[in-house]
Amino acid sequence: MFQKIKEGIDIRLGLSGLLHDTLEEYKVPSDTNIFYTIGIMTLVAYMIQAVTGYFLLIYYIPHSDHAFNSIQGIMTTIPFGWLIRMVHIVVSNLMIALVMIHLISIFLMGSYKKPREMTWLAGGLLLIIALAFSLSGYLLPWSQRSYWATTIVTNIPTAFPVVGDFLATILKGGESVSGVTLTRFFALHVGFLPPLFMLIMGIHIFLVWRIGLSVPSASKSAAYEMPWTEYGRVTYSKSYPFYPNFVRKQTSMIMLFLAVTFLIIAFMPTLFLPETATTPADPLKTPPHIKPEWYFLAPYQMLKLITNKFLGICIQIMLLGLILFWPFLDRNPERNILKRPMLLLASLALLGIWLVFTFWGKYS
Ligand code: HEM
């Protein structure tokens, strides 16, 4: 009977034909490495965030008088509330790490080059939105850490001449971080950013699908890409179907990702939840060592070192612009970075500086 229902639905919707054409007929280079699965892992991470986020919304109260207690309730009295929240916290951190690894690996493999500039640009916007998710989510528990880290971040725009104070006031909804800021950040976190993220992610994945995955730059197997002026998907000399071959590879990596998530929750539950995250916000008591999350430590440390804050922010905005528009600036057709020692050296130096600043920010 089920077979008949399945056939009846299929005749009307044509799903099996569609899945066959889009998954089994869709070809992927057969020598892709594990870095080609980071994008899908990031996508799964985002989906986990959306699902756990909806569950948290059932009990979370976005008001400065109740936010902290509602989170404590989720952690202590709601069945499995602690698990849902821990998954949301750990995956938010892992997702940022995954986006960064995705960006770096694509950069090193030269996969951003023509005709994938727009794919890169859409990806760069996704990174910014992912960081905005973290920043806005940080304030929601209304803990000491949330309050003071947000105070630091929302003061950054004041470094801009003329409009700086105005921008900071708009962001905070007043002179200092308050219940109004909490409502604004909550609206951003659950109302504005999710549809924006879905839209840009849709464009990003559509572009990847339309153009076809790039062949690893160091690989011998060639791919034929259409001339710039024509549209056409890449054709590969050695390839296999997206389903089941590539899906199998992606599934193993997703399993690994889930395993790491649960290992952190089980054995290092305080890794992303220090003591200041478990004490309620007190606007009158500044904690001695308040620091932003690990992915903001490098820009934070840089701003601490440069006395002219405006100059510091300008340098950071220029660096971000350079990363976002890099595929349009780099016109060298050579994809293999090992054959471009100057670029390799410059990018390793930048990565090294980022690491040094991150550790310096953490331990200073
Ligand atoms: C939440 C963020 C992101 C998601 C969910 C995502 C998802 C994906 C997926 C599923 C793929 C196809 C498979 C793969 O190469 O992994 C991909 C490819 C790609 N992504 Fe992303 N991505 C994100 C962020 C980024 C960022 C930050 C960049 C760079 C600035 C970027 C640039 C690219 C490029 C250029 C490709 C094509 C690679 C190729 O054809 O070999 N993505 N992305």
Tab-separated table of C-alpha atoms and ligand atoms in Angstrom:
chain	number	residue	atom	x	y	z
A	1	MET	CA	0.000	0.000	0.000
A	2	PHE	CA	2.808	2.397	0.924
A	3	GLN	CA	4.398	1.711	-2.452
A	4	LYS	CA	1.134	2.728	-4.175
A	5	ILE	CA	0.859	5.930	-2.106
A	6	LYS	CA	4.518	6.691	-2.930
A	7	GLU	CA	3.936	6.124	-6.632
A	8	GLY	CA	0.715	8.168	-6.549
A	9	ILE	CA	2.546	11.107	-4.964
A	10	ASP	CA	5.494	10.724	-7.298
A	11	ILE	CA	3.312	10.777	-10.429
A	12	ARG	CA	1.826	14.048	-9.248
A	13	LEU	CA	4.983	15.764	-7.888
A	14	GLY	CA	7.765	14.082	-9.890
A	15	LEU	CA	10.026	14.059	-6.804
A	16	SER	CA	12.087	10.978	-7.645
A	17	GLY	CA	12.936	12.383	-11.087
A	18	LEU	CA	13.870	15.697	-9.544
A	19	LEU	CA	16.057	14.043	-6.890
A	20	HIS	CA	17.654	11.825	-9.533
A	21	ASP	CA	18.501	14.824	-11.741
A	22	THR	CA	19.718	17.087	-8.951
A	23	LEU	CA	21.544	14.548	-6.760
A	24	GLU	CA	22.554	11.434	-8.690
A	25	GLU	CA	23.199	13.084	-12.045
A	26	TYR	CA	24.991	15.971	-10.372
A	27	LYS	CA	28.746	15.367	-10.611
A	28	VAL	CA	31.493	16.259	-8.140
A	29	PRO	CA	35.269	15.917	-8.754
A	30	SER	CA	36.308	12.524	-7.364
A	31	ASP	CA	39.494	13.852	-5.727
A	32	THR	CA	37.858	16.366	-3.412
A	33	ASN	CA	39.526	16.522	0.016
A	34	ILE	CA	37.831	16.855	3.425
A	35	PHE	CA	37.918	20.643	3.178
A	36	TYR	CA	35.148	20.380	0.573
A	37	THR	CA	32.822	19.158	3.318
A	38	ILE	CA	33.320	22.129	5.671
A	39	GLY	CA	30.619	24.165	3.912
A	40	ILE	CA	27.953	21.520	4.520
A	41	MET	CA	29.129	21.101	8.130
A	42	THR	CA	28.610	24.844	8.594
A	43	LEU	CA	25.144	24.528	7.088
A	44	VAL	CA	24.272	21.699	9.502
A	45	ALA	CA	25.642	23.801	12.376
A	46	TYR	CA	23.322	26.632	11.358
A	47	MET	CA	20.339	24.271	11.213
A	48	ILE	CA	21.160	22.987	14.724
A	49	GLN	CA	21.269	26.605	15.923
A	50	ALA	CA	17.870	27.330	14.385
A	51	VAL	CA	16.229	24.239	15.957
A	52	THR	CA	17.786	24.627	19.429
A	53	GLY	CA	17.094	28.377	19.253
A	54	TYR	CA	13.368	27.763	18.679
A	55	PHE	CA	13.273	25.425	21.692
A	56	LEU	CA	15.037	28.005	23.880
A	57	LEU	CA	12.516	30.629	22.783
A	58	ILE	CA	9.724	28.661	24.439
A	59	TYR	CA	11.095	29.454	27.911
A	60	TYR	CA	13.399	32.446	27.440
A	61	ILE	CA	11.981	35.838	28.528
A	62	PRO	CA	13.541	38.823	26.687
A	63	HIS	CA	13.278	41.297	29.564
A	64	SER	CA	16.107	42.561	31.750
A	65	ASP	CA	14.171	41.628	34.929
A	66	HIS	CA	13.554	38.025	33.869
A	67	ALA	CA	16.135	37.042	31.206
A	68	PHE	CA	18.775	35.732	33.633
A	69	ASN	CA	16.272	33.759	35.734
A	70	SER	CA	14.569	32.298	32.670
A	71	ILE	CA	17.961	30.990	31.505
A	72	GLN	CA	18.617	29.536	34.978
A	73	GLY	CA	15.218	27.825	34.740
A	74	ILE	CA	16.140	26.331	31.361
A	75	MET	CA	19.410	25.036	32.861
A	76	THR	CA	17.971	23.580	36.065
A	77	THR	CA	14.245	22.824	35.930
A	78	ILE	CA	13.126	22.382	32.298
A	79	PRO	CA	13.691	18.739	31.203
A	80	PHE	CA	16.715	18.615	28.875
A	81	GLY	CA	16.796	22.411	28.846
A	82	TRP	CA	20.480	22.332	29.848
A	83	LEU	CA	21.268	20.066	26.886
A	84	ILE	CA	19.482	22.269	24.362
A	85	ARG	CA	21.222	25.377	25.711
A	86	MET	CA	24.649	23.717	25.855
A	87	VAL	CA	24.274	22.538	22.251
A	88	HIS	CA	23.284	26.102	21.224
A	89	ILE	CA	26.337	27.599	22.989
A	90	VAL	CA	28.898	25.018	21.831
A	91	VAL	CA	27.660	24.899	18.221
A	92	SER	CA	27.642	28.712	18.001
A	93	ASN	CA	31.385	28.640	18.713
A	94	LEU	CA	32.093	25.662	16.470
A	95	MET	CA	30.118	27.282	13.653
A	96	ILE	CA	32.337	30.377	13.714
A	97	ALA	CA	35.407	28.097	13.731
A	98	LEU	CA	33.994	26.154	10.753
A	99	VAL	CA	33.259	29.312	8.729
A	100	MET	CA	36.829	30.450	9.375
A	101	ILE	CA	38.313	27.084	8.314
A	102	HIS	CA	36.044	27.126	5.226
A	103	LEU	CA	37.246	30.617	4.282
A	104	ILE	CA	40.943	29.841	4.860
A	105	SER	CA	40.833	26.515	2.984
A	106	ILE	CA	39.029	28.065	0.004
A	107	PHE	CA	41.553	30.870	-0.017
A	108	LEU	CA	44.533	28.490	0.083
A	109	MET	CA	43.033	26.240	-2.633
A	110	GLY	CA	42.363	29.275	-4.844
A	111	SER	CA	38.692	28.240	-5.245
A	112	TYR	CA	37.511	31.852	-5.059
A	113	LYS	CA	38.813	32.655	-8.526
A	114	LYS	CA	36.765	33.314	-11.651
A	115	PRO	CA	33.849	32.489	-11.933
A	116	ARG	CA	33.388	32.094	-8.143
A	117	GLU	CA	33.901	35.714	-7.010
A	118	MET	CA	30.229	36.193	-6.130
A	119	THR	CA	30.180	32.879	-4.241
A	120	TRP	CA	33.068	34.194	-2.127
A	121	LEU	CA	31.395	37.573	-1.591
A	122	ALA	CA	28.148	35.906	-0.454
A	123	GLY	CA	30.230	33.682	1.867
A	124	GLY	CA	31.981	36.736	3.324
A	125	LEU	CA	28.578	38.278	4.098
A	126	LEU	CA	27.605	35.009	5.813
A	127	LEU	CA	30.680	35.300	8.039
A	128	ILE	CA	29.662	38.844	9.044
A	129	ILE	CA	26.089	37.705	9.769
A	130	ALA	CA	27.378	34.728	11.800
A	131	LEU	CA	29.457	37.158	13.900
A	132	ALA	CA	26.417	39.420	14.324
A	133	PHE	CA	24.449	36.384	15.534
A	134	SER	CA	27.100	35.716	18.184
A	135	LEU	CA	27.325	39.326	19.249
A	136	SER	CA	23.567	39.753	19.630
A	137	GLY	CA	23.119	36.339	21.278
A	138	TYR	CA	25.832	37.140	23.809
A	139	LEU	CA	23.690	39.755	25.586
A	140	LEU	CA	20.536	37.635	25.852
A	141	PRO	CA	21.414	35.649	29.079
A	142	TRP	CA	21.830	39.031	30.824
A	143	SER	CA	24.832	37.814	32.824
A	144	GLN	CA	27.828	39.856	33.997
A	145	ARG	CA	29.755	38.647	30.969
A	146	SER	CA	26.909	39.537	28.580
A	147	TYR	CA	26.443	42.971	30.068
A	148	TRP	CA	30.069	44.086	30.210
A	149	ALA	CA	31.235	42.499	26.953
A	150	THR	CA	28.318	44.236	25.197
A	151	THR	CA	29.222	47.514	26.912
A	152	ILE	CA	32.742	47.262	25.441
A	153	VAL	CA	31.510	46.377	21.934
A	154	THR	CA	28.746	48.988	21.765
A	155	ASN	CA	31.254	51.697	22.724
A	156	ILE	CA	33.448	50.919	19.690
A	157	PRO	CA	31.447	53.146	17.267
A	158	THR	CA	32.158	56.184	19.510
A	159	ALA	CA	35.662	56.239	17.981
A	160	PHE	CA	34.151	57.604	14.745
A	161	PRO	CA	34.209	61.389	14.577
A	162	VAL	CA	30.865	63.262	14.230
A	163	VAL	CA	28.501	60.254	13.897
A	164	GLY	CA	30.176	57.960	16.486
A	165	ASP	CA	28.122	58.883	19.544
A	166	PHE	CA	24.909	58.817	17.531
A	167	LEU	CA	25.683	55.298	16.210
A	168	ALA	CA	26.488	53.992	19.703
A	169	THR	CA	23.243	55.467	21.086
A	170	ILE	CA	21.186	53.867	18.295
A	171	LEU	CA	22.839	50.512	18.996
A	172	LYS	CA	22.257	50.693	22.754
A	173	GLY	CA	18.956	52.540	22.659
A	174	GLY	CA	20.299	55.041	25.193
A	175	GLU	CA	23.435	56.196	26.982
A	176	SER	CA	24.339	52.770	28.369
A	177	VAL	CA	23.462	49.088	27.912
A	178	SER	CA	19.978	48.569	29.380
A	179	GLY	CA	16.742	46.637	28.942
A	180	VAL	CA	16.201	48.579	25.687
A	181	THR	CA	19.487	47.192	24.337
A	182	LEU	CA	18.357	43.697	25.298
A	183	THR	CA	15.102	44.094	23.336
A	184	ARG	CA	17.006	45.435	20.302
A	185	PHE	CA	19.544	42.608	20.359
A	186	PHE	CA	16.781	40.042	20.830
A	187	ALA	CA	14.881	41.394	17.795
A	188	LEU	CA	18.118	41.286	15.787
A	189	HIS	CA	18.972	37.759	16.937
A	190	VAL	CA	15.628	36.057	16.333
A	191	GLY	CA	13.792	38.338	13.895
A	192	PHE	CA	16.184	40.083	11.556
A	193	LEU	CA	19.325	37.949	11.195
A	194	PRO	CA	17.742	34.491	10.530
A	195	PRO	CA	15.842	35.454	7.326
A	196	LEU	CA	18.832	37.496	6.130
A	197	PHE	CA	21.149	34.548	6.731
A	198	MET	CA	18.774	32.162	4.908
A	199	LEU	CA	18.574	34.508	1.917
A	200	ILE	CA	22.345	34.959	1.543
A	201	MET	CA	22.963	31.272	2.231
A	202	GLY	CA	20.415	30.390	-0.479
A	203	ILE	CA	22.334	32.594	-2.938
A	204	HIS	CA	25.664	31.097	-1.821
A	205	ILE	CA	24.553	27.467	-2.225
A	206	PHE	CA	22.744	28.229	-5.484
A	207	LEU	CA	25.962	29.702	-6.907
A	208	VAL	CA	28.021	26.693	-5.764
A	209	TRP	CA	25.465	24.363	-7.363
A	210	ARG	CA	25.142	26.397	-10.578
A	211	ILE	CA	28.887	26.703	-11.239
A	212	GLY	CA	29.916	23.301	-9.862
A	213	LEU	CA	32.617	22.532	-7.283
A	214	SER	CA	36.149	23.512	-8.191
A	215	VAL	CA	38.802	20.843	-8.724
A	216	PRO	CA	41.505	20.902	-5.967
A	217	SER	CA	44.189	23.301	-7.209
A	218	ALA	CA	47.064	20.863	-6.614
A	219	SER	CA	45.217	17.972	-8.302
A	220	LYS	CA	46.173	16.522	-11.660
A	221	SER	CA	42.597	15.926	-12.845
A	222	ALA	CA	41.595	18.779	-15.075
A	223	ALA	CA	38.231	20.487	-15.229
A	224	TYR	CA	36.814	22.366	-18.153
A	225	GLU	CA	35.315	25.677	-17.152
A	226	MET	CA	33.281	27.651	-19.680
A	227	PRO	CA	34.702	30.896	-21.058
A	228	TRP	CA	33.846	33.840	-18.852
A	229	THR	CA	31.230	35.177	-21.264
A	230	GLU	CA	29.170	31.951	-21.382
A	231	TYR	CA	27.184	30.078	-18.789
A	232	GLY	CA	27.855	26.404	-18.242
A	233	ARG	CA	28.580	24.052	-15.369
A	234	VAL	CA	32.150	22.775	-14.991
A	235	THR	CA	32.813	19.339	-16.528
A	236	TYR	CA	35.432	17.129	-14.893
A	237	SER	CA	37.782	14.517	-16.292
A	238	LYS	CA	37.356	12.382	-13.119
A	239	SER	CA	34.096	12.683	-11.211
A	240	TYR	CA	31.468	10.798	-9.205
A	241	PRO	CA	27.803	11.439	-8.381
A	242	PHE	CA	26.933	13.855	-5.610
A	243	TYR	CA	24.605	11.158	-4.214
A	244	PRO	CA	25.578	8.695	-2.795
A	245	ASN	CA	29.374	9.158	-3.085
A	246	PHE	CA	29.865	12.742	-1.939
A	247	VAL	CA	26.942	12.620	0.527
A	248	ARG	CA	28.650	9.661	2.237
A	249	LYS	CA	31.822	11.715	2.710
A	250	GLN	CA	29.824	14.677	4.007
A	251	THR	CA	27.843	12.467	6.422
A	252	SER	CA	31.017	11.087	8.046
A	253	MET	CA	32.298	14.609	8.609
A	254	ILE	CA	28.948	15.720	10.053
A	255	MET	CA	29.125	12.738	12.481
A	256	LEU	CA	32.604	13.858	13.511
A	257	PHE	CA	31.283	17.366	14.095
A	258	LEU	CA	28.445	16.049	16.298
A	259	ALA	CA	30.904	13.879	18.223
A	260	VAL	CA	33.138	16.899	18.941
A	261	THR	CA	30.076	18.904	20.062
A	262	PHE	CA	28.994	16.226	22.561
A	263	LEU	CA	32.567	15.630	23.759
A	264	ILE	CA	32.859	19.318	24.638
A	265	ILE	CA	29.464	19.295	26.398
A	266	ALA	CA	30.335	16.135	28.367
A	267	PHE	CA	33.947	16.796	29.308
A	268	MET	CA	34.511	20.554	28.988
A	269	PRO	CA	31.137	22.141	29.813
A	270	THR	CA	32.708	25.395	31.024
A	271	LEU	CA	34.884	25.881	27.918
A	272	PHE	CA	32.495	28.488	26.500
A	273	LEU	CA	30.712	29.244	29.776
A	274	PRO	CA	33.102	30.891	32.294
A	275	GLU	CA	32.053	32.036	35.763
A	276	THR	CA	31.081	35.560	34.640
A	277	ALA	CA	28.501	33.911	32.363
A	278	THR	CA	26.712	32.412	35.348
A	279	THR	CA	26.388	35.536	37.527
A	280	PRO	CA	23.529	37.978	36.875
A	281	ALA	CA	24.298	41.331	35.207
A	282	ASP	CA	25.156	44.127	37.597
A	283	PRO	CA	25.546	47.514	35.860
A	284	LEU	CA	27.199	48.933	39.006
A	285	LYS	CA	29.927	46.292	39.375
A	286	THR	CA	32.548	45.998	36.608
A	287	PRO	CA	34.190	42.530	36.718
A	288	PRO	CA	38.022	42.631	36.722
A	289	HIS	CA	38.722	40.522	33.606
A	290	ILE	CA	36.019	40.953	31.048
A	291	LYS	CA	36.922	39.826	27.564
A	292	PRO	CA	35.033	39.161	24.347
A	293	GLU	CA	34.641	35.665	22.840
A	294	TRP	CA	37.773	34.071	21.321
A	295	TYR	CA	36.944	35.127	17.737
A	296	PHE	CA	36.802	38.817	18.727
A	297	LEU	CA	39.992	38.698	20.834
A	298	ALA	CA	42.357	39.643	17.965
A	299	PRO	CA	40.478	42.807	16.862
A	300	TYR	CA	39.940	43.661	20.547
A	301	GLN	CA	43.643	43.337	21.349
A	302	MET	CA	44.538	45.381	18.268
A	303	LEU	CA	42.231	48.203	19.390
A	304	LYS	CA	43.836	48.080	22.836
A	305	LEU	CA	47.300	48.537	21.301
A	306	ILE	CA	46.496	51.353	18.877
A	307	THR	CA	45.943	54.503	20.931
A	308	ASN	CA	44.061	56.270	18.132
A	309	LYS	CA	40.823	54.238	18.177
A	310	PHE	CA	39.559	55.744	14.915
A	311	LEU	CA	42.734	54.622	13.113
A	312	GLY	CA	42.405	51.144	14.680
A	313	ILE	CA	38.822	50.719	13.467
A	314	CYS	CA	39.684	52.076	9.996
A	315	ILE	CA	42.483	49.465	9.686
A	316	GLN	CA	40.036	46.706	10.677
A	317	ILE	CA	37.355	47.878	8.227
A	318	MET	CA	39.980	48.019	5.453
A	319	LEU	CA	41.154	44.475	6.283
A	320	LEU	CA	37.557	43.228	6.186
A	321	GLY	CA	37.007	44.980	2.834
A	322	LEU	CA	40.218	43.418	1.505
A	323	ILE	CA	38.991	39.932	2.471
A	324	LEU	CA	35.461	40.498	1.094
A	325	PHE	CA	36.597	41.857	-2.272
A	326	TRP	CA	39.833	39.873	-2.603
A	327	PRO	CA	38.645	37.777	-5.633
A	328	PHE	CA	38.010	41.015	-7.564
A	329	LEU	CA	41.455	42.378	-6.661
A	330	ASP	CA	43.499	39.236	-7.275
A	331	ARG	CA	43.567	38.899	-11.060
A	332	ASN	CA	46.396	36.330	-11.244
A	333	PRO	CA	44.875	33.172	-12.854
A	334	GLU	CA	47.264	30.816	-10.954
A	335	ARG	CA	45.190	28.883	-8.388
A	336	ASN	CA	47.959	26.885	-6.753
A	337	ILE	CA	49.206	29.055	-3.889
A	338	LEU	CA	52.443	27.023	-3.661
A	339	LYS	CA	53.359	28.625	-6.994
A	340	ARG	CA	52.714	32.112	-5.545
A	341	PRO	CA	55.263	32.386	-2.686
A	342	MET	CA	54.632	36.090	-1.993
A	343	LEU	CA	50.891	35.582	-1.499
A	344	LEU	CA	51.518	32.458	0.592
A	345	LEU	CA	53.973	34.361	2.796
A	346	ALA	CA	51.649	37.366	3.193
A	347	SER	CA	48.642	35.210	4.079
A	348	LEU	CA	50.629	33.097	6.563
A	349	ALA	CA	51.939	36.295	8.163
A	350	LEU	CA	48.367	37.638	8.493
A	351	LEU	CA	47.181	34.352	9.980
A	352	GLY	CA	50.186	34.349	12.372
A	353	ILE	CA	49.411	37.915	13.521
A	354	TRP	CA	45.769	36.944	14.096
A	355	LEU	CA	46.849	33.965	16.240
A	356	VAL	CA	49.398	36.007	18.236
A	357	PHE	CA	46.806	38.748	18.904
A	358	THR	CA	44.210	36.153	19.910
A	359	PHE	CA	46.510	34.516	22.498
A	360	TRP	CA	47.840	37.888	23.626
A	361	GLY	CA	44.263	39.094	24.116
A	362	LYS	CA	43.422	35.968	26.091
A	363	TYR	CA	46.391	35.903	28.427
A	364	SER	CA	47.135	39.624	28.875
B	1	HEM	C1	27.703	30.117	7.280
B	1	HEM	C2	28.474	30.233	6.306
B	1	HEM	C3	28.671	29.352	5.086
B	1	HEM	C4	27.990	28.235	4.629
B	1	HEM	C5	26.788	27.557	5.280
B	1	HEM	C6	28.652	27.813	3.415
B	1	HEM	C7	28.295	26.698	2.660
B	1	HEM	C8	28.998	26.233	1.547
B	1	HEM	C9	28.815	24.948	0.900
B	1	HEM	C10	27.798	23.877	1.327
B	1	HEM	C11	29.702	24.881	-0.141
B	1	HEM	C12	29.923	23.692	-1.100
B	1	HEM	C13	30.920	22.670	-0.567
B	1	HEM	C14	32.189	23.196	0.045
B	1	HEM	O1	33.109	23.690	-0.659
B	1	HEM	O2	32.274	23.114	1.283
B	1	HEM	C15	30.435	26.112	-0.182
B	1	HEM	C16	31.386	26.463	-1.140
B	1	HEM	C17	32.023	27.691	-1.219
B	1	HEM	N1	32.047	28.656	-0.248
B	1	HEM	FE1	30.871	28.667	1.432
B	1	HEM	N2	29.688	28.676	3.133
B	1	HEM	C18	29.739	29.623	4.128
B	1	HEM	C19	30.661	30.648	4.262
B	1	HEM	C20	31.622	30.973	3.305
B	1	HEM	C21	32.634	32.011	3.455
B	1	HEM	C22	32.847	32.838	4.725
B	1	HEM	C23	33.322	32.063	2.265
B	1	HEM	C24	34.459	32.978	1.883
B	1	HEM	C25	34.489	34.250	2.150
B	1	HEM	C26	32.771	31.062	1.366
B	1	HEM	C27	33.159	30.827	0.063
B	1	HEM	C28	32.829	29.707	-0.683
B	1	HEM	C29	33.303	29.415	-2.035
B	1	HEM	C30	34.178	30.322	-2.913
B	1	HEM	C31	32.798	28.148	-2.364
B	1	HEM	C32	33.041	27.378	-3.685
B	1	HEM	C33	34.129	26.359	-3.473
B	1	HEM	C34	34.362	25.469	-4.672
B	1	HEM	O3	33.679	25.578	-5.685
B	1	HEM	O4	35.275	24.655	-4.573
B	1	HEM	N3	31.757	30.402	2.043
B	1	HEM	N4	30.002	26.922	0.863
